[in-house]
PDB file of N, CA, C and O in Angstrom:
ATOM      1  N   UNK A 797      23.427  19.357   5.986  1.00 38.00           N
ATOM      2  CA  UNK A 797      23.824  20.606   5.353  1.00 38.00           C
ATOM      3  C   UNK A 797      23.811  20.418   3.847  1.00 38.00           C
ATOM      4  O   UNK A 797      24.273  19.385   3.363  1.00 38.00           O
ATOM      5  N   UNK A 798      23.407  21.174   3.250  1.00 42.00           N
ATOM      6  CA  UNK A 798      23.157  21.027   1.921  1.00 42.00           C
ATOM      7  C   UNK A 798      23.939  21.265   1.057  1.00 42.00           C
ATOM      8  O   UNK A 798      24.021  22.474   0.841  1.00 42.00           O
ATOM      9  N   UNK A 799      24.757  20.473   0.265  1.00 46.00           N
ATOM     10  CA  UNK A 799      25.997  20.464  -0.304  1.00 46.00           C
ATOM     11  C   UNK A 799      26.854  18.739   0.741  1.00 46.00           C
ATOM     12  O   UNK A 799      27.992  18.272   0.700  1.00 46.00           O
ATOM     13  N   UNK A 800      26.283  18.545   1.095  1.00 49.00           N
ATOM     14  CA  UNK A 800      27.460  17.066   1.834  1.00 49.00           C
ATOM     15  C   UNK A 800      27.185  16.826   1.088  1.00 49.00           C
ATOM     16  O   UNK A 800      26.210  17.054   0.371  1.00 49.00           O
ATOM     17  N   UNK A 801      28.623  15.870   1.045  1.00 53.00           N
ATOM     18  CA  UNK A 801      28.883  14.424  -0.114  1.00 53.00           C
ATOM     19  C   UNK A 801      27.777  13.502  -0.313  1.00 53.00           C
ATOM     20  O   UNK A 801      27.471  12.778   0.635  1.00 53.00           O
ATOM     21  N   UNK A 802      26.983  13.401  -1.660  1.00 54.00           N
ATOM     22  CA  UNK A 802      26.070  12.860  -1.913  1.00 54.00           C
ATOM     23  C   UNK A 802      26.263  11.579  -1.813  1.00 54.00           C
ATOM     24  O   UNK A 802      25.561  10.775  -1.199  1.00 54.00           O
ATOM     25  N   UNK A 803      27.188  11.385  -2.400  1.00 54.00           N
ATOM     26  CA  UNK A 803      27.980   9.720  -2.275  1.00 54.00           C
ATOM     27  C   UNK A 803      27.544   9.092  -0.683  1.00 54.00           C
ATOM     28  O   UNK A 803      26.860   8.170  -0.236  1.00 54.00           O
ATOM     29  N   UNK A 804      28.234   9.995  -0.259  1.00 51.00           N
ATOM     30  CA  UNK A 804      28.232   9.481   1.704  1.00 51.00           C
ATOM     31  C   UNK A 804      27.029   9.016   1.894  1.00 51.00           C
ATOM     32  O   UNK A 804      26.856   7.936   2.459  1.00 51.00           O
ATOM     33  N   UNK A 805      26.080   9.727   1.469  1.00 56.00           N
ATOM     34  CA  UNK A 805      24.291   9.849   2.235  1.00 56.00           C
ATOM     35  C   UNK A 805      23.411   8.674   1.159  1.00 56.00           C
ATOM     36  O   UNK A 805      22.339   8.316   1.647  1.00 56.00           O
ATOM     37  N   UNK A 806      23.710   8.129  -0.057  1.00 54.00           N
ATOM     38  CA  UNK A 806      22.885   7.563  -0.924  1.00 54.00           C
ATOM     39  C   UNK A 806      23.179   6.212  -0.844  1.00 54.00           C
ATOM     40  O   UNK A 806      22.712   5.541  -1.763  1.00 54.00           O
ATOM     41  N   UNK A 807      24.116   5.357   0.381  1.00 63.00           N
ATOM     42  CA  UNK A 807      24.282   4.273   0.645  1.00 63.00           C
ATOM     43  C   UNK A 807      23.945   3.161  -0.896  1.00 63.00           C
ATOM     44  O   UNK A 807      23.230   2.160  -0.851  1.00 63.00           O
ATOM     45  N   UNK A 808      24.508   3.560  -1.880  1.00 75.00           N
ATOM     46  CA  UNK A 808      24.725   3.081  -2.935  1.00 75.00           C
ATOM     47  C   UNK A 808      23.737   2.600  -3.827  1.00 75.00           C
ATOM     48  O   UNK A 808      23.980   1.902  -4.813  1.00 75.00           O
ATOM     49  N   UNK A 809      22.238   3.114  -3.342  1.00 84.00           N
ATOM     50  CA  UNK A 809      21.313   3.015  -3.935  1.00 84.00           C
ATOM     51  C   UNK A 809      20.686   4.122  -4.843  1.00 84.00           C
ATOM     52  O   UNK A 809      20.517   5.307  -4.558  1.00 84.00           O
ATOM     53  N   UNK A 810      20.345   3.391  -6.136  1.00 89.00           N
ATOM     54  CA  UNK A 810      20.387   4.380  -7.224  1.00 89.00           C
ATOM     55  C   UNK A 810      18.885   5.192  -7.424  1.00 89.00           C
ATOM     56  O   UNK A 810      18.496   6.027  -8.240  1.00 89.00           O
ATOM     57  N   UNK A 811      18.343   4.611  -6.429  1.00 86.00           N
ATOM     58  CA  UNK A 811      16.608   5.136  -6.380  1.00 86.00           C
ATOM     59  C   UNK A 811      16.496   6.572  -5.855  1.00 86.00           C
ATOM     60  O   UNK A 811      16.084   7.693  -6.148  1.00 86.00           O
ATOM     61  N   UNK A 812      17.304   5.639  -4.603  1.00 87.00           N
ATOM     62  CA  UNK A 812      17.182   6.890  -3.317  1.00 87.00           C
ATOM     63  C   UNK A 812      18.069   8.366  -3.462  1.00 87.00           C
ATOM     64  O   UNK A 812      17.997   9.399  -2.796  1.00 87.00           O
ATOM     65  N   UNK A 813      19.139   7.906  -4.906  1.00 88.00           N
ATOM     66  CA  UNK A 813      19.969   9.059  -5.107  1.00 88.00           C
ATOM     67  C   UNK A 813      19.655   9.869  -6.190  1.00 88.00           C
ATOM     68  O   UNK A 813      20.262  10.891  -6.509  1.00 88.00           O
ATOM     69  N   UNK A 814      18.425   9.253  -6.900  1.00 88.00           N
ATOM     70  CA  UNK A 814      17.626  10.016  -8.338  1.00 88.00           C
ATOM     71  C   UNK A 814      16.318  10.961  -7.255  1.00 88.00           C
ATOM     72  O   UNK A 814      15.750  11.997  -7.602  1.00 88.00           O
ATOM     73  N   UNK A 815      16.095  10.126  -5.770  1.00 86.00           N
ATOM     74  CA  UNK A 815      14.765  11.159  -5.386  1.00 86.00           C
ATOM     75  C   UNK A 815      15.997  12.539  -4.968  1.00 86.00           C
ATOM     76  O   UNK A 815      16.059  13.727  -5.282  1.00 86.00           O
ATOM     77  N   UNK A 816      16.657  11.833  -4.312  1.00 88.00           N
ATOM     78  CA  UNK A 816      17.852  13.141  -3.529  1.00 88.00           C
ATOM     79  C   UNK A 816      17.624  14.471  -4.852  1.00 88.00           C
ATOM     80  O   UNK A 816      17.425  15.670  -4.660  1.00 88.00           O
ATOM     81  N   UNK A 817      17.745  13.708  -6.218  1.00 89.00           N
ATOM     82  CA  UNK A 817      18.209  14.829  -6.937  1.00 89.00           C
ATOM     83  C   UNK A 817      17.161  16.091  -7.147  1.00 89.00           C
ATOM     84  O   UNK A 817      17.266  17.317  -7.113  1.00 89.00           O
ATOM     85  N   UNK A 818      15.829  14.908  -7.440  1.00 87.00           N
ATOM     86  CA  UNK A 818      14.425  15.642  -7.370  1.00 87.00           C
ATOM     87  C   UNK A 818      14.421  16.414  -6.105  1.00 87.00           C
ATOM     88  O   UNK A 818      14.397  17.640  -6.211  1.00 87.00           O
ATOM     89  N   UNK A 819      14.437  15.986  -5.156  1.00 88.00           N
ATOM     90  CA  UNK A 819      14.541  16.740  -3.646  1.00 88.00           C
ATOM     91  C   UNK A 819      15.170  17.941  -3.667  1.00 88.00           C
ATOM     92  O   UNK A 819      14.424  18.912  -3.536  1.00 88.00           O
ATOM     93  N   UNK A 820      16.647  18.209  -3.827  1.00 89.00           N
ATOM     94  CA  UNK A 820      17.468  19.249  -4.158  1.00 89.00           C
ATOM     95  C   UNK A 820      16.812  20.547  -4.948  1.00 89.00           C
ATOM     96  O   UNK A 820      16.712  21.765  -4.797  1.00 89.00           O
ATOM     97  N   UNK A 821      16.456  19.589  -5.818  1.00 88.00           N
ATOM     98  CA  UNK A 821      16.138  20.401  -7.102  1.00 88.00           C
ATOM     99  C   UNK A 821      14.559  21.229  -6.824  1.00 88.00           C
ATOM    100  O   UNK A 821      14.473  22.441  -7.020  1.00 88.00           O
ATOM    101  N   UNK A 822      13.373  20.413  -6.357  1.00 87.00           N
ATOM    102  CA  UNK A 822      12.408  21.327  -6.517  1.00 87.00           C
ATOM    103  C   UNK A 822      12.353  21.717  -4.603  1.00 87.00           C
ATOM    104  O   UNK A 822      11.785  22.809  -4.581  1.00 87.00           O
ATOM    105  N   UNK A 823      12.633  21.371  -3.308  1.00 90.00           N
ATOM    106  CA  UNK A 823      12.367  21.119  -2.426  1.00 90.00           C
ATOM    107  C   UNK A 823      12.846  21.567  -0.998  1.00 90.00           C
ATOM    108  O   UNK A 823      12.313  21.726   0.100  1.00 90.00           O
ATOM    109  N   UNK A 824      14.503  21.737  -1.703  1.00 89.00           N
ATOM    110  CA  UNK A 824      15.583  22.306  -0.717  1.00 89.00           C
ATOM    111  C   UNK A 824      15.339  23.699  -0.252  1.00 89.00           C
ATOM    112  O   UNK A 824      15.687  24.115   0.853  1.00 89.00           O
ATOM    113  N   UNK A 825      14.782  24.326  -1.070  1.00 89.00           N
ATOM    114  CA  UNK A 825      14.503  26.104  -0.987  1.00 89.00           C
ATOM    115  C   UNK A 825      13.834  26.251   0.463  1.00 89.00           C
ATOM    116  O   UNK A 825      14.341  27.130   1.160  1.00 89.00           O
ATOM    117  N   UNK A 826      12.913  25.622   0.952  1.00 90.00           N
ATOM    118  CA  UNK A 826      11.984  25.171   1.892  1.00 90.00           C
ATOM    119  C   UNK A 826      12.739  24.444   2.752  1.00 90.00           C
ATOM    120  O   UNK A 826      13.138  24.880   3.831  1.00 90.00           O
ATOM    121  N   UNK A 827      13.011  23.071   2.217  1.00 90.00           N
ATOM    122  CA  UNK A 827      12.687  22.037   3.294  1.00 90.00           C
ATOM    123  C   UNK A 827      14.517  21.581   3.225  1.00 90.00           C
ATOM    124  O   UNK A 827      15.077  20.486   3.189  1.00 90.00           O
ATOM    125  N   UNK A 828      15.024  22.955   3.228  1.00 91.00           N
ATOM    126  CA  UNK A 828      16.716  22.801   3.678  1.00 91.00           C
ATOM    127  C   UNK A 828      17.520  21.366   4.268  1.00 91.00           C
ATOM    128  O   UNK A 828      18.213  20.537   3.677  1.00 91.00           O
ATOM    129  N   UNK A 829      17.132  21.473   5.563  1.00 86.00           N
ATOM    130  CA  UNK A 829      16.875  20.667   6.803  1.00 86.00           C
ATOM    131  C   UNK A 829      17.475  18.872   6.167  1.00 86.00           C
ATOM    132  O   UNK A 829      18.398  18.128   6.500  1.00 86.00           O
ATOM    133  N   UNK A 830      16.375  18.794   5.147  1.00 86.00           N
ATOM    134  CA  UNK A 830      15.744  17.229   5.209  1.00 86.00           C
ATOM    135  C   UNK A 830      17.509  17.257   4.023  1.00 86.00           C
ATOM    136  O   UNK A 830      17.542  16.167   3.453  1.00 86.00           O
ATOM    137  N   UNK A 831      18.377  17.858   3.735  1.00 85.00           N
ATOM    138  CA  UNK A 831      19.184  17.644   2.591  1.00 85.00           C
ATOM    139  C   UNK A 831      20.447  16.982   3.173  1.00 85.00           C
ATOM    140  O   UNK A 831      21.315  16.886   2.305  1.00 85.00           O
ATOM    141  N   UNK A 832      20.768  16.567   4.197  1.00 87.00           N
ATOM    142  CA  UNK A 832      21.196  16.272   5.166  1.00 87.00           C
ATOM    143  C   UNK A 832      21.108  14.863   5.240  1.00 87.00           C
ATOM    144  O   UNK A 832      22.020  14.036   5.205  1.00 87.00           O
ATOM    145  N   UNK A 833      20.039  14.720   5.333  1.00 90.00           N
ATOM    146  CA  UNK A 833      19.333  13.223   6.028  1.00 90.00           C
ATOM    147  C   UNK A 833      20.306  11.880   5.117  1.00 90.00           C
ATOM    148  O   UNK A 833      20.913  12.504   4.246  1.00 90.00           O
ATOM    149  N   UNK A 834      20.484  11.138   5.053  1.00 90.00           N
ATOM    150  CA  UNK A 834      20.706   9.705   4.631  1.00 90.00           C
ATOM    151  C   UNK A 834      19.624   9.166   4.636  1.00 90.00           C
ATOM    152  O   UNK A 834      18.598   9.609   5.153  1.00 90.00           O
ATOM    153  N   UNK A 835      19.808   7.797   3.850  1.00 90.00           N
ATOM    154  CA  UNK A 835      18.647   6.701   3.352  1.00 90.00           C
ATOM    155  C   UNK A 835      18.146   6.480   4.656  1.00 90.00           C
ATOM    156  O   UNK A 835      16.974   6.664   4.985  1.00 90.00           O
ATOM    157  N   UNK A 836      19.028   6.093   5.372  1.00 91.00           N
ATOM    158  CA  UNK A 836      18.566   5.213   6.707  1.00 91.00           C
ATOM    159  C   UNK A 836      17.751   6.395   7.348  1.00 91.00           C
ATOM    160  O   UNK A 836      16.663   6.007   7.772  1.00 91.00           O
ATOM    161  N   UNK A 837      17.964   7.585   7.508  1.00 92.00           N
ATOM    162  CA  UNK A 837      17.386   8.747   8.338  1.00 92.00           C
ATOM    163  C   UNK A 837      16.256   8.764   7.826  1.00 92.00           C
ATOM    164  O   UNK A 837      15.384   8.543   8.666  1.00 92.00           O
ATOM    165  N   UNK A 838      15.795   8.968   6.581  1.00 91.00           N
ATOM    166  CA  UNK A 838      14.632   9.186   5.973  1.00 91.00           C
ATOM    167  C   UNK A 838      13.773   8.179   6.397  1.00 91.00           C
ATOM    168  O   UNK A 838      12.636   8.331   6.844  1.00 91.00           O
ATOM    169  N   UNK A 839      14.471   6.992   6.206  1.00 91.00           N
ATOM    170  CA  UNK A 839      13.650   5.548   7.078  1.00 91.00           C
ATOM    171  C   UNK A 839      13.433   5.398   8.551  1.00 91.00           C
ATOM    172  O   UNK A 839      12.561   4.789   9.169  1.00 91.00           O
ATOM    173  N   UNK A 840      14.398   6.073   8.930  1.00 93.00           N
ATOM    174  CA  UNK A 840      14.089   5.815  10.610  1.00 93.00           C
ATOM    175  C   UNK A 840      12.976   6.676  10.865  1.00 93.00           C
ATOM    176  O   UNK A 840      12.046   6.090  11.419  1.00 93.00           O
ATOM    177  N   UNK A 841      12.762   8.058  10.597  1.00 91.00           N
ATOM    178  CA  UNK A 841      11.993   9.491  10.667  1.00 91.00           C
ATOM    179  C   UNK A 841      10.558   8.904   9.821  1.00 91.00           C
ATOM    180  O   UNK A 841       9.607   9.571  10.230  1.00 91.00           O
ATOM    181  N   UNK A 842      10.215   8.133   9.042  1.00 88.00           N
ATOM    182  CA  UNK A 842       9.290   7.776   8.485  1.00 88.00           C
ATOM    183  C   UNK A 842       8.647   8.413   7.279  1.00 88.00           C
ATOM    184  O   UNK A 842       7.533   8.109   6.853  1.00 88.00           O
ATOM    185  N   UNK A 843       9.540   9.424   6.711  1.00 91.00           N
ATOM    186  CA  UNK A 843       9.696  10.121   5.793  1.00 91.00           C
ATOM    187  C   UNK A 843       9.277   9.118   4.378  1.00 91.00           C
ATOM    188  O   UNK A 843       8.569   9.518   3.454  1.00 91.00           O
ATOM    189  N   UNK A 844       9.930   7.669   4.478  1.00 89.00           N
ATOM    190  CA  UNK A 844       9.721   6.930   3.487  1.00 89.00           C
ATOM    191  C   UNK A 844       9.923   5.761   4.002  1.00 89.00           C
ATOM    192  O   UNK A 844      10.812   5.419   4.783  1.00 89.00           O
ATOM    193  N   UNK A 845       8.745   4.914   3.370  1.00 90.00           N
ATOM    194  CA  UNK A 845       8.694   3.375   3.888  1.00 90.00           C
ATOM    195  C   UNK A 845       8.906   2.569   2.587  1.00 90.00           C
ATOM    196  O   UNK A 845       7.996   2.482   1.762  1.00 90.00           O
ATOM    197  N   UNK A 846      10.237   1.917   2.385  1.00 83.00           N
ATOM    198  CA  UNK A 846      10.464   0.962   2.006  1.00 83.00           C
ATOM    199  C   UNK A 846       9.424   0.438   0.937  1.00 83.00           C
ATOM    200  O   UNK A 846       8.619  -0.281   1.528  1.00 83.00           O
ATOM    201  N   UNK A 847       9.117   0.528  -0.482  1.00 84.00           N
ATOM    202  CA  UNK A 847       8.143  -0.556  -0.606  1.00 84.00           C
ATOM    203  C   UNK A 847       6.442  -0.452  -0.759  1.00 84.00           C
ATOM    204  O   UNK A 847       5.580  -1.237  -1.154  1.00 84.00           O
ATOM    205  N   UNK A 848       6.429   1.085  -0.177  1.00 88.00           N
ATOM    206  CA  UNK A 848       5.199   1.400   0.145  1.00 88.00           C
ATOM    207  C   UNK A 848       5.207   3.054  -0.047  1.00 88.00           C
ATOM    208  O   UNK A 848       5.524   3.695   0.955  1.00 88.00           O
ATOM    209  N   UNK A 849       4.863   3.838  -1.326  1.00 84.00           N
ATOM    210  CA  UNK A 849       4.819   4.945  -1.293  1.00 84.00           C
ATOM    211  C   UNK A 849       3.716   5.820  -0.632  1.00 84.00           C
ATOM    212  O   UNK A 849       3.542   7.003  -0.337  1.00 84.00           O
ATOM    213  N   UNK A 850       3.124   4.751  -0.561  1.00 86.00           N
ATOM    214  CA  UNK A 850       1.580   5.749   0.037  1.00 86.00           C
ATOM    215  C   UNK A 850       1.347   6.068   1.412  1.00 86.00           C
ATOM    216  O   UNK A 850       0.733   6.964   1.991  1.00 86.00           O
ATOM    217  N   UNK A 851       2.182   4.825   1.854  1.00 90.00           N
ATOM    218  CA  UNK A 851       2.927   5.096   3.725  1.00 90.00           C
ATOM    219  C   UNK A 851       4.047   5.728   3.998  1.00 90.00           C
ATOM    220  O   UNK A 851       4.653   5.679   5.068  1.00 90.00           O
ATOM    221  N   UNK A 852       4.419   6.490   2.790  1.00 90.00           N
ATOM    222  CA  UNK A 852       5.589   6.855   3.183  1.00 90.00           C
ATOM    223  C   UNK A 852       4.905   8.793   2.552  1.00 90.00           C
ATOM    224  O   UNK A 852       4.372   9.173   1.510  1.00 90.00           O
ATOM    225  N   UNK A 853       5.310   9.503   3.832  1.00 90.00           N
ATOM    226  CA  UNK A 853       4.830  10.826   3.834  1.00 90.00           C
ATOM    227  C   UNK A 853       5.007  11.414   2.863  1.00 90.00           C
ATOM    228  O   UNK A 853       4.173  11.855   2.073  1.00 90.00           O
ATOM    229  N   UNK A 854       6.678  11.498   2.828  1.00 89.00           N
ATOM    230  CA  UNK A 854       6.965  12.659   1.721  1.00 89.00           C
ATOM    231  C   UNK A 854       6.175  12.460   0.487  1.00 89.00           C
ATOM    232  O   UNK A 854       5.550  13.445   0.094  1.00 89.00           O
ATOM    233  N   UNK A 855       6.102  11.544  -0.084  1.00 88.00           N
ATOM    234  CA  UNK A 855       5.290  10.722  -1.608  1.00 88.00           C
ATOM    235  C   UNK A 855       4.051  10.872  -1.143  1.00 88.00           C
ATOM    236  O   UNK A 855       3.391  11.017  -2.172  1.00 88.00           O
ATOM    237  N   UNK A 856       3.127  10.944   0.003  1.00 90.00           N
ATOM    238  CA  UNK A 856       1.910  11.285  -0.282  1.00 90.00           C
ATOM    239  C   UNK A 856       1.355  12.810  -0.277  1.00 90.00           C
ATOM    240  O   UNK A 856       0.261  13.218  -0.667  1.00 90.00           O
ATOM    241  N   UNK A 857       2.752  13.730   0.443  1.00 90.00           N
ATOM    242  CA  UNK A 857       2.134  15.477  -0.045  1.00 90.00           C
ATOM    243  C   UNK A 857       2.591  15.880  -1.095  1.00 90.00           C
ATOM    244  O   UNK A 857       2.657  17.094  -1.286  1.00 90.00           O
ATOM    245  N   UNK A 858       3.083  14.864  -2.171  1.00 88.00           N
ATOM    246  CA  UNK A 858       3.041  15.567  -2.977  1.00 88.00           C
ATOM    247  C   UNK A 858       2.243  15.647  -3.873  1.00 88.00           C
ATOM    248  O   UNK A 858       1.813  14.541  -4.201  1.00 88.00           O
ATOM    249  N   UNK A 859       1.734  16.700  -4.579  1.00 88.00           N
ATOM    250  CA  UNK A 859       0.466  17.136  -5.697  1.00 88.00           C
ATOM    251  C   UNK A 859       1.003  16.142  -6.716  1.00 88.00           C
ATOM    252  O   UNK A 859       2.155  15.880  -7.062  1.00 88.00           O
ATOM    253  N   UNK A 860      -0.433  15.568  -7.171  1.00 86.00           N
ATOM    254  CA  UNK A 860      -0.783  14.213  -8.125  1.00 86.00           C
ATOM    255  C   UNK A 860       0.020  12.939  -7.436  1.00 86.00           C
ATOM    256  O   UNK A 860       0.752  12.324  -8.212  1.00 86.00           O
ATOM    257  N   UNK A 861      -0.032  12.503  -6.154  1.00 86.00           N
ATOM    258  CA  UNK A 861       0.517  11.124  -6.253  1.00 86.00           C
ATOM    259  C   UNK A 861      -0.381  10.214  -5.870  1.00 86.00           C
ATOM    260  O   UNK A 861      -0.162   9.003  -5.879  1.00 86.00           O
ATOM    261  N   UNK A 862      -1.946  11.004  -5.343  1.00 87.00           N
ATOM    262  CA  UNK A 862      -3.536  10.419  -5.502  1.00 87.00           C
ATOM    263  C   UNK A 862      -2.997   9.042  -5.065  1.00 87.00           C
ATOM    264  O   UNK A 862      -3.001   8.038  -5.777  1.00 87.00           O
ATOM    265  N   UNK A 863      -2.543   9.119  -3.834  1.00 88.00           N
ATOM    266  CA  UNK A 863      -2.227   7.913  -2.633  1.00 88.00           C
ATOM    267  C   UNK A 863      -3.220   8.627  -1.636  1.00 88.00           C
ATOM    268  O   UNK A 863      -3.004   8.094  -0.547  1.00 88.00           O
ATOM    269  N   UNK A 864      -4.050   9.428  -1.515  1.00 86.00           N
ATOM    270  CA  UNK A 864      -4.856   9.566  -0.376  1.00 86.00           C
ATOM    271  C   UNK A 864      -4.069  10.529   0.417  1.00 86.00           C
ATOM    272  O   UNK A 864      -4.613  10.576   1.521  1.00 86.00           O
ATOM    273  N   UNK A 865      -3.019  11.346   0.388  1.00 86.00           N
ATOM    274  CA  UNK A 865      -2.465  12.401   1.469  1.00 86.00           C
ATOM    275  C   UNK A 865      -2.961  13.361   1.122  1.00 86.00           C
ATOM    276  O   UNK A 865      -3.970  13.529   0.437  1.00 86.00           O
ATOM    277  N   UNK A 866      -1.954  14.389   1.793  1.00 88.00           N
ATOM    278  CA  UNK A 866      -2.298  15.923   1.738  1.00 88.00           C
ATOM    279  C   UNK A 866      -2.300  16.320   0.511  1.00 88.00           C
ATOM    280  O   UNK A 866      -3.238  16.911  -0.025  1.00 88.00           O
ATOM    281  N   UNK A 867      -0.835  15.902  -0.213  1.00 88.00           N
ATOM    282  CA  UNK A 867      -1.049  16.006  -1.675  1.00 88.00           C
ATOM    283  C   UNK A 867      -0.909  17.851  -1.739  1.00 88.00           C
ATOM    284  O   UNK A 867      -1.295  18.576  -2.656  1.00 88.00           O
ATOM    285  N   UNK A 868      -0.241  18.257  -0.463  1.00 90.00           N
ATOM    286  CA  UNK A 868       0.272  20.133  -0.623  1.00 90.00           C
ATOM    287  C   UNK A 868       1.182  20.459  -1.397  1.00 90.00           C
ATOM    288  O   UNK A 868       1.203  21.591  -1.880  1.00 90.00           O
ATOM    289  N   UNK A 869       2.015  19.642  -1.644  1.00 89.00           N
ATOM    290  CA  UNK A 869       3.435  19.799  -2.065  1.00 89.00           C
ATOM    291  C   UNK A 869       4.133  19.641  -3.356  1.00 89.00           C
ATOM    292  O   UNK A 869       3.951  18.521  -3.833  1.00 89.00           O
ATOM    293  N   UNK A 870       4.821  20.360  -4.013  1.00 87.00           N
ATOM    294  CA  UNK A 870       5.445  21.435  -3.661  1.00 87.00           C
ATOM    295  C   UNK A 870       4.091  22.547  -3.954  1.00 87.00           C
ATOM    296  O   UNK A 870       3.299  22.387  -4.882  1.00 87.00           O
ATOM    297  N   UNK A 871       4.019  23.779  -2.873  1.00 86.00           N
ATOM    298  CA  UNK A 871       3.186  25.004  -3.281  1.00 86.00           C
ATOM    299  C   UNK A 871       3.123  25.460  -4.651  1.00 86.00           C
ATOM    300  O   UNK A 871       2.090  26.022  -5.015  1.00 86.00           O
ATOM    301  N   UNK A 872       3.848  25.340  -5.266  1.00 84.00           N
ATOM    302  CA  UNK A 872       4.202  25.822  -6.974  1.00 84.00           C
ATOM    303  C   UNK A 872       3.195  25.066  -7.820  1.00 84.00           C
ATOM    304  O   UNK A 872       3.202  25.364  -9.015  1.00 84.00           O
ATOM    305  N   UNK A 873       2.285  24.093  -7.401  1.00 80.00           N
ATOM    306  CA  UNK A 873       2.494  22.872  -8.344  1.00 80.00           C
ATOM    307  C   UNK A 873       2.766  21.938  -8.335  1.00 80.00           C
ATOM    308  O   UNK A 873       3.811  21.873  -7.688  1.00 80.00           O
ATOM    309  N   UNK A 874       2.431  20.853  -8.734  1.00 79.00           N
ATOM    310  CA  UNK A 874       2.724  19.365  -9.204  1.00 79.00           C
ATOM    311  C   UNK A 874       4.259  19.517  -9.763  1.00 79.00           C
ATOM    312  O   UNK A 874       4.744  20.467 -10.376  1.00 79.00           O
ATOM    313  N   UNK A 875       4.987  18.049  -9.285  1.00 79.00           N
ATOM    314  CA  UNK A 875       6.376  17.632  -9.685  1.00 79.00           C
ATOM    315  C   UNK A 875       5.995  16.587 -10.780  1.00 79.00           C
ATOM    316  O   UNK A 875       5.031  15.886 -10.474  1.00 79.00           O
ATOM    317  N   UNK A 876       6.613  16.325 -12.103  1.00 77.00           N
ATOM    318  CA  UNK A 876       6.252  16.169 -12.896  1.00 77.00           C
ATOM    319  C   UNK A 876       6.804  14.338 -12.718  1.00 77.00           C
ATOM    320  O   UNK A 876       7.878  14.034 -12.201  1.00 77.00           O
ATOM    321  N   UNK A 877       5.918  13.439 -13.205  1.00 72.00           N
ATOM    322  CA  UNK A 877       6.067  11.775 -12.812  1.00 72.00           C
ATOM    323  C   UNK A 877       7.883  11.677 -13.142  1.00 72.00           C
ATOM    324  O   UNK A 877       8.482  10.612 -12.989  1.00 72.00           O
TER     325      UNK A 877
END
């Protein structure tokens, strides 16, 4: 649900709680659902692999990350590096 305690879900990592913010910010309008998720969820679901952005989905639809995906995302436009 969008609005839980960010704290709770970012298992104290400062990476995964700067994408949360990007996420929120350009992504939630749409993709509600995923605002919810925790680190570990995103990892279990395969949403994001550890280490490897180009195996990891979300990072390859998005427009300019020229890892070889769909590269759809967000419809608006490119998210800025």
């Amino acid at each position: 649900v969008y609005g839980t305690d960010d704290a709770a879900l970012t298992s104290g990592n400062p990476r995964f709680a700067a994408a949360r913010e990007v996420f929120k910010a350009r992504c939630v309008t749409c993709h509600r659902a995923f605002s919810s998720y925790s680190e570990d969820q995103w990892i279990a679901n395969g949403y994001v692999v550890a280490g490897n952005a180009g195996a990891s989905s979300v990072y390859s639809r998005l427009r300019g990350s020229g890892v070889g995906g769909d590269e759809n995302m967000p419809p608006s436009g490119a998210i800025s590096s």
